[in-house]
Amino acid sequence: GPSGCGKTTVLRMIAGFEQPTDGAILLGERVLADAGSMVPPERRNMAMVFQSYALWPHMTVADNAGYPLKVRGISGETYRRKVADALATVRLEAYAERRPSELSGGQRQRVALARCLVTEPDVVLLDEPLANLDRHLRQEMEETFREFHATSGATMVYVTHDQAEAMALATDVAVMSEGRLLQMAAPAELYARPEGRLVGGLVGQGAILSLPCFQEMPRALDWSLLRPMMEGGAAASPHGDILVRPQDVIHDADGIMCRVSTIHYEGERYSLRLTLPDGQVLRAYCREPAPVGSFYPVAIRAAWRL
């Protein structure tokens, strides 16, 4: 969800830093918090990864990773083995004696992950952990998170406003807006069948058109249904919101004539902004550039009624 929608507040309630005023938070069958009681954070067996890494600058990588074990009174061979295993998981064995100031942003984030792993938590909470990294490092860290998840077996609750991160990492995505949970589903389900205009606008690229439609129409629409709606064949009927993804807008000489408003080169393709005859806007991808201001006939393979 967007900034300010309540994502971090939810994470803080799961961690035990905030108490819910209503409802309950459960881990399996165990009630962690409700309006009348709350298990303290140190008894929840959870670990948290912050956007700022929160590493001790005077400690080595190994000492930072092992700090939660020291707090729990674990020492000796058990301490050394757990720290070594955690650093090996995030591929930082060779950096054990370095200080955080000698590491890159991605390496610091991996130290923060290793610090989570040593405690073998039931739940790992991540609050926008990649927001401070460049695109290349973010992609590298996404792969690290996937490996970390497979290795640790822990449930991971990952807060982000970046939908690409959410789609790449999650088994389930919860979409929030203004303190409300709008929809929760697997990424493919959420992308293909969003519930409502807000989710449709937040998840994936696309255009939301207002077209004449009837309640008895299917949610999944093909060109045979869309064409008469777009040509105004059902102008008297009520209008509904229709989500059209760019990859479903195809060049078709017999299609509806649009005007090219803008074109952007994205490396392997061009991204077009098209204006329909009624003034509404579509987005499309193409391999060859189309001049701005030219006419571009399109058909729509599929769309989803919100």
CSV table of N, CA and C in Angstrom, one decimal, residues 1-96:
chain,number,residue,atom,x,y,z
A,1,GLY,N,0.8,-1.2,0.0
A,1,GLY,CA,0.0,0.0,0.0
A,1,GLY,C,0.8,1.2,0.0
A,2,PRO,N,0.2,2.4,-0.2
A,2,PRO,CA,1.0,3.7,-0.3
A,2,PRO,C,1.4,4.1,1.1
A,3,SER,N,2.3,5.1,1.1
A,3,SER,CA,2.8,5.6,2.4
A,3,SER,C,1.7,6.1,3.2
A,4,GLY,N,1.7,5.8,4.5
A,4,GLY,CA,0.7,6.4,5.4
A,4,GLY,C,-0.6,5.5,5.5
A,5,CYS,N,-0.6,4.3,4.9
A,5,CYS,CA,-1.8,3.6,4.9
A,5,CYS,C,-2.0,2.7,6.1
A,6,GLY,N,-0.9,2.5,6.9
A,6,GLY,CA,-1.0,1.7,8.1
A,6,GLY,C,-0.1,0.5,8.2
A,7,LYS,N,0.7,0.3,7.2
A,7,LYS,CA,1.5,-0.9,7.1
A,7,LYS,C,2.5,-1.1,8.3
A,8,THR,N,3.2,0.0,8.6
A,8,THR,CA,4.2,-0.1,9.7
A,8,THR,C,3.4,-0.3,11.0
A,9,THR,N,2.3,0.3,11.2
A,9,THR,CA,1.5,0.2,12.4
A,9,THR,C,1.1,-1.3,12.6
A,10,VAL,N,0.7,-2.0,11.6
A,10,VAL,CA,0.3,-3.4,11.6
A,10,VAL,C,1.6,-4.2,12.1
A,11,LEU,N,2.7,-3.9,11.5
A,11,LEU,CA,3.9,-4.6,11.8
A,11,LEU,C,4.3,-4.4,13.3
A,12,ARG,N,4.1,-3.2,13.8
A,12,ARG,CA,4.5,-2.9,15.2
A,12,ARG,C,3.5,-3.6,16.1
A,13,MET,N,2.3,-3.8,15.7
A,13,MET,CA,1.3,-4.6,16.5
A,13,MET,C,1.7,-6.1,16.6
A,14,ILE,N,2.2,-6.6,15.4
A,14,ILE,CA,2.6,-8.0,15.4
A,14,ILE,C,3.8,-8.2,16.2
A,15,ALA,N,4.7,-7.2,16.2
A,15,ALA,CA,6.0,-7.3,17.0
A,15,ALA,C,5.8,-7.1,18.5
A,16,GLY,N,4.7,-6.4,18.8
A,16,GLY,CA,4.4,-6.2,20.3
A,16,GLY,C,4.7,-4.8,20.7
A,17,PHE,N,5.0,-3.9,19.8
A,17,PHE,CA,5.3,-2.5,20.2
A,17,PHE,C,4.1,-1.7,20.4
A,18,GLU,N,3.0,-2.1,19.8
A,18,GLU,CA,1.7,-1.4,19.9
A,18,GLU,C,0.6,-2.5,20.2
A,19,GLN,N,-0.4,-2.1,21.0
A,19,GLN,CA,-1.5,-3.0,21.4
A,19,GLN,C,-2.7,-2.6,20.6
A,20,PRO,N,-3.4,-3.6,19.9
A,20,PRO,CA,-4.6,-3.3,19.2
A,20,PRO,C,-5.7,-2.9,20.1
A,21,THR,N,-6.6,-2.0,19.6
A,21,THR,CA,-7.7,-1.5,20.4
A,21,THR,C,-8.9,-2.5,20.2
A,22,ASP,N,-8.8,-3.3,19.2
A,22,ASP,CA,-9.9,-4.2,18.9
A,22,ASP,C,-9.3,-5.4,18.1
A,23,GLY,N,-10.0,-6.5,18.1
A,23,GLY,CA,-9.5,-7.7,17.4
A,23,GLY,C,-8.4,-8.4,18.1
A,24,ALA,N,-7.8,-9.3,17.5
A,24,ALA,CA,-6.7,-10.1,18.1
A,24,ALA,C,-5.6,-10.5,17.1
A,25,ILE,N,-4.4,-10.7,17.6
A,25,ILE,CA,-3.3,-11.2,16.8
A,25,ILE,C,-2.9,-12.6,17.3
A,26,LEU,N,-2.9,-13.5,16.4
A,26,LEU,CA,-2.6,-14.9,16.8
A,26,LEU,C,-1.4,-15.4,16.0
A,27,LEU,N,-0.6,-16.3,16.7
A,27,LEU,CA,0.4,-17.0,16.0
A,27,LEU,C,0.0,-18.5,16.1
A,28,GLY,N,-0.5,-19.1,15.1
A,28,GLY,CA,-1.1,-20.4,15.2
A,28,GLY,C,-2.3,-20.3,16.1
A,29,GLU,N,-2.3,-21.1,17.2
A,29,GLU,CA,-3.5,-21.0,18.1
A,29,GLU,C,-3.2,-20.1,19.3
A,30,ARG,N,-1.9,-19.5,19.4
A,30,ARG,CA,-1.5,-18.7,20.5
A,30,ARG,C,-1.9,-17.3,20.3
A,31,VAL,N,-2.7,-16.7,21.2
A,31,VAL,CA,-3.1,-15.3,21.2
A,31,VAL,C,-2.0,-14.5,21.7
A,32,LEU,N,-1.4,-13.6,20.8
A,32,LEU,CA,-0.3,-12.7,21.2
A,32,LEU,C,-0.8,-11.4,21.7
A,33,ALA,N,-2.0,-10.9,21.2
A,33,ALA,CA,-2.5,-9.6,21.7
A,33,ALA,C,-4.0,-9.5,21.4
A,34,ASP,N,-4.7,-8.9,22.3
A,34,ASP,CA,-6.0,-8.4,22.0
A,34,ASP,C,-6.2,-7.1,22.7
A,35,ALA,N,-7.5,-6.6,22.8
A,35,ALA,CA,-7.7,-5.3,23.4
A,35,ALA,C,-7.4,-5.4,24.9
A,36,GLY,N,-7.4,-6.5,25.6
A,36,GLY,CA,-7.2,-6.6,27.0
A,36,GLY,C,-5.9,-7.2,27.5
A,37,SER,N,-5.1,-7.8,26.6
A,37,SER,CA,-3.9,-8.4,27.1
A,37,SER,C,-2.8,-8.4,25.9
A,38,MET,N,-1.6,-8.5,26.3
A,38,MET,CA,-0.5,-8.5,25.3
A,38,MET,C,0.7,-9.2,25.7
A,39,VAL,N,1.2,-10.2,24.9
A,39,VAL,CA,2.5,-10.9,25.2
A,39,VAL,C,3.6,-9.9,24.9
A,40,PRO,N,4.6,-9.7,25.8
A,40,PRO,CA,5.6,-8.7,25.5
A,40,PRO,C,6.5,-9.2,24.3
A,41,PRO,N,7.1,-8.2,23.6
A,41,PRO,CA,7.9,-8.5,22.4
A,41,PRO,C,9.0,-9.6,22.6
A,42,GLU,N,9.6,-9.6,23.8
A,42,GLU,CA,10.7,-10.6,24.0
A,42,GLU,C,10.2,-12.0,24.2
A,43,ARG,N,8.9,-12.2,24.3
A,43,ARG,CA,8.4,-13.6,24.5
A,43,ARG,C,7.6,-14.0,23.2
A,44,ARG,N,7.8,-13.3,22.1
A,44,ARG,CA,7.1,-13.7,20.9
A,44,ARG,C,8.0,-14.5,19.9
A,45,ASN,N,9.2,-14.6,20.2
A,45,ASN,CA,10.2,-15.3,19.3
A,45,ASN,C,10.1,-14.7,17.9
A,46,MET,N,10.2,-13.4,17.8
A,46,MET,CA,10.2,-12.8,16.5
A,46,MET,C,11.4,-12.0,16.3
A,47,ALA,N,11.8,-11.7,15.1
A,47,ALA,CA,13.0,-10.8,14.8
A,47,ALA,C,12.5,-9.8,13.8
A,48,MET,N,13.2,-8.6,13.8
A,48,MET,CA,12.8,-7.5,13.0
A,48,MET,C,14.0,-7.0,12.2
A,49,VAL,N,13.8,-6.7,10.9
A,49,VAL,CA,14.8,-6.1,10.1
A,49,VAL,C,14.3,-4.7,9.7
A,50,PHE,N,15.1,-3.7,10.0
A,50,PHE,CA,14.7,-2.3,9.8
A,50,PHE,C,15.3,-1.7,8.5
A,51,GLN,N,14.7,-0.7,8.0
A,51,GLN,CA,15.2,0.0,6.8
A,51,GLN,C,16.6,0.6,7.1
A,52,SER,N,16.9,1.0,8.3
A,52,SER,CA,18.1,1.6,8.6
A,52,SER,C,19.2,0.6,9.1
A,53,TYR,N,18.9,-0.7,9.0
A,53,TYR,CA,19.8,-1.8,9.4
A,53,TYR,C,20.0,-1.9,10.9
A,54,ALA,N,20.1,-0.8,11.6
A,54,ALA,CA,20.3,-0.8,13.1
A,54,ALA,C,21.4,-1.7,13.6
A,55,LEU,N,22.6,-1.5,13.0
A,55,LEU,CA,23.8,-2.3,13.4
A,55,LEU,C,24.6,-1.4,14.4
A,56,TRP,N,25.3,-2.1,15.3
A,56,TRP,CA,26.2,-1.4,16.2
A,56,TRP,C,27.5,-1.1,15.5
A,57,PRO,N,27.8,0.2,15.3
A,57,PRO,CA,29.0,0.6,14.5
A,57,PRO,C,30.4,0.1,15.1
A,58,HIS,N,30.4,0.0,16.5
A,58,HIS,CA,31.7,-0.4,17.1
A,58,HIS,C,31.9,-1.9,17.2
A,59,MET,N,30.9,-2.7,16.7
A,59,MET,CA,31.0,-4.2,16.8
A,59,MET,C,31.4,-4.7,15.4
A,60,THR,N,32.0,-5.9,15.4
A,60,THR,CA,32.3,-6.5,14.1
A,60,THR,C,31.0,-7.1,13.6
A,61,VAL,N,31.1,-7.6,12.3
A,61,VAL,CA,30.0,-8.3,11.7
A,61,VAL,C,29.5,-9.5,12.5
A,62,ALA,N,30.5,-10.3,13.0
A,62,ALA,CA,30.2,-11.5,13.8
A,62,ALA,C,29.5,-11.1,15.1
A,63,ASP,N,30.0,-10.0,15.8
A,63,ASP,CA,29.4,-9.6,17.0
A,63,ASP,C,28.0,-9.0,16.8
A,64,ASN,N,27.8,-8.3,15.7
A,64,ASN,CA,26.4,-7.8,15.4
A,64,ASN,C,25.5,-8.9,15.2
A,65,ALA,N,25.9,-9.9,14.5
A,65,ALA,CA,25.0,-11.1,14.2
A,65,ALA,C,24.7,-11.9,15.4
A,66,GLY,N,25.7,-12.0,16.3
A,66,GLY,CA,25.6,-12.8,17.5
A,66,GLY,C,25.0,-12.0,18.7
A,67,TYR,N,24.7,-10.8,18.6
A,67,TYR,CA,24.2,-10.0,19.7
A,67,TYR,C,22.9,-10.5,20.4
A,68,PRO,N,21.9,-11.0,19.6
A,68,PRO,CA,20.7,-11.5,20.2
A,68,PRO,C,21.0,-12.8,21.1
A,69,LEU,N,22.1,-13.6,20.7
A,69,LEU,CA,22.4,-14.7,21.5
A,69,LEU,C,23.0,-14.3,22.8
A,70,LYS,N,23.9,-13.3,22.8
A,70,LYS,CA,24.4,-12.8,24.1
A,70,LYS,C,23.4,-12.3,25.0
A,71,VAL,N,22.4,-11.6,24.5
A,71,VAL,CA,21.3,-11.1,25.3
A,71,VAL,C,20.5,-12.3,26.0
A,72,ARG,N,20.5,-13.4,25.3
A,72,ARG,CA,19.8,-14.6,25.8
A,72,ARG,C,20.7,-15.5,26.6
A,73,GLY,N,21.9,-15.1,26.8
A,73,GLY,CA,22.9,-15.8,27.7
A,73,GLY,C,23.5,-17.0,27.0
A,74,ILE,N,23.5,-17.1,25.7
A,74,ILE,CA,24.1,-18.2,25.0
A,74,ILE,C,25.6,-17.8,24.7
A,75,SER,N,26.5,-18.7,25.0
A,75,SER,CA,27.9,-18.5,24.7
A,75,SER,C,28.7,-19.7,24.3
A,76,GLY,N,30.0,-19.7,24.2
A,76,GLY,CA,30.8,-20.8,24.0
A,76,GLY,C,30.6,-21.4,22.6
A,77,GLU,N,30.7,-22.7,22.4
A,77,GLU,CA,30.7,-23.3,21.1
A,77,GLU,C,29.4,-23.2,20.4
A,78,THR,N,28.3,-23.2,21.2
A,78,THR,CA,27.0,-23.0,20.6
A,78,THR,C,26.8,-21.6,20.0
A,79,TYR,N,27.4,-20.6,20.7
A,79,TYR,CA,27.3,-19.2,20.2
A,79,TYR,C,28.1,-19.2,18.9
A,80,ARG,N,29.3,-19.7,18.8
A,80,ARG,CA,30.2,-19.6,17.7
A,80,ARG,C,29.6,-20.3,16.5
A,81,ARG,N,29.0,-21.5,16.7
A,81,ARG,CA,28.4,-22.3,15.7
A,81,ARG,C,27.2,-21.6,15.1
A,82,LYS,N,26.3,-21.1,15.9
A,82,LYS,CA,25.1,-20.4,15.4
A,82,LYS,C,25.5,-19.1,14.6
A,83,VAL,N,26.5,-18.4,15.1
A,83,VAL,CA,26.9,-17.2,14.3
A,83,VAL,C,27.5,-17.6,13.0
A,84,ALA,N,28.4,-18.6,13.0
A,84,ALA,CA,29.0,-19.0,11.7
A,84,ALA,C,28.0,-19.5,10.7
A,85,ASP,N,27.0,-20.3,11.2
A,85,ASP,CA,25.9,-20.8,10.3
A,85,ASP,C,25.1,-19.6,9.8
A,86,ALA,N,24.8,-18.6,10.6
A,86,ALA,CA,24.0,-17.5,10.1
A,86,ALA,C,24.7,-16.7,9.1
A,87,LEU,N,26.0,-16.4,9.3
A,87,LEU,CA,26.8,-15.7,8.3
A,87,LEU,C,27.0,-16.5,7.0
A,88,ALA,N,27.1,-17.8,7.2
A,88,ALA,CA,27.2,-18.6,6.0
A,88,ALA,C,26.0,-18.5,5.1
A,89,THR,N,24.8,-18.5,5.8
A,89,THR,CA,23.5,-18.4,5.1
A,89,THR,C,23.4,-17.2,4.2
A,90,VAL,N,24.0,-16.1,4.7
A,90,VAL,CA,23.9,-14.8,4.0
A,90,VAL,C,25.2,-14.5,3.2
A,91,ARG,N,26.1,-15.5,3.1
A,91,ARG,CA,27.3,-15.4,2.4
A,91,ARG,C,28.3,-14.3,2.9
A,92,LEU,N,28.4,-14.2,4.2
A,92,LEU,CA,29.3,-13.2,4.7
A,92,LEU,C,30.4,-13.8,5.7
A,93,GLU,N,30.7,-15.1,5.5
A,93,GLU,CA,31.7,-15.7,6.4
A,93,GLU,C,33.0,-14.9,6.3
A,94,ALA,N,33.4,-14.5,5.1
A,94,ALA,CA,34.7,-13.8,4.9
A,94,ALA,C,34.7,-12.4,5.5
A,95,TYR,N,33.6,-11.9,6.0
A,95,TYR,CA,33.5,-10.5,6.5
A,95,TYR,C,33.3,-10.5,8.0
A,96,ALA,N,33.5,-11.6,8.6
A,96,ALA,CA,33.1,-11.7,10.1
A,96,ALA,C,33.8,-10.7,10.9
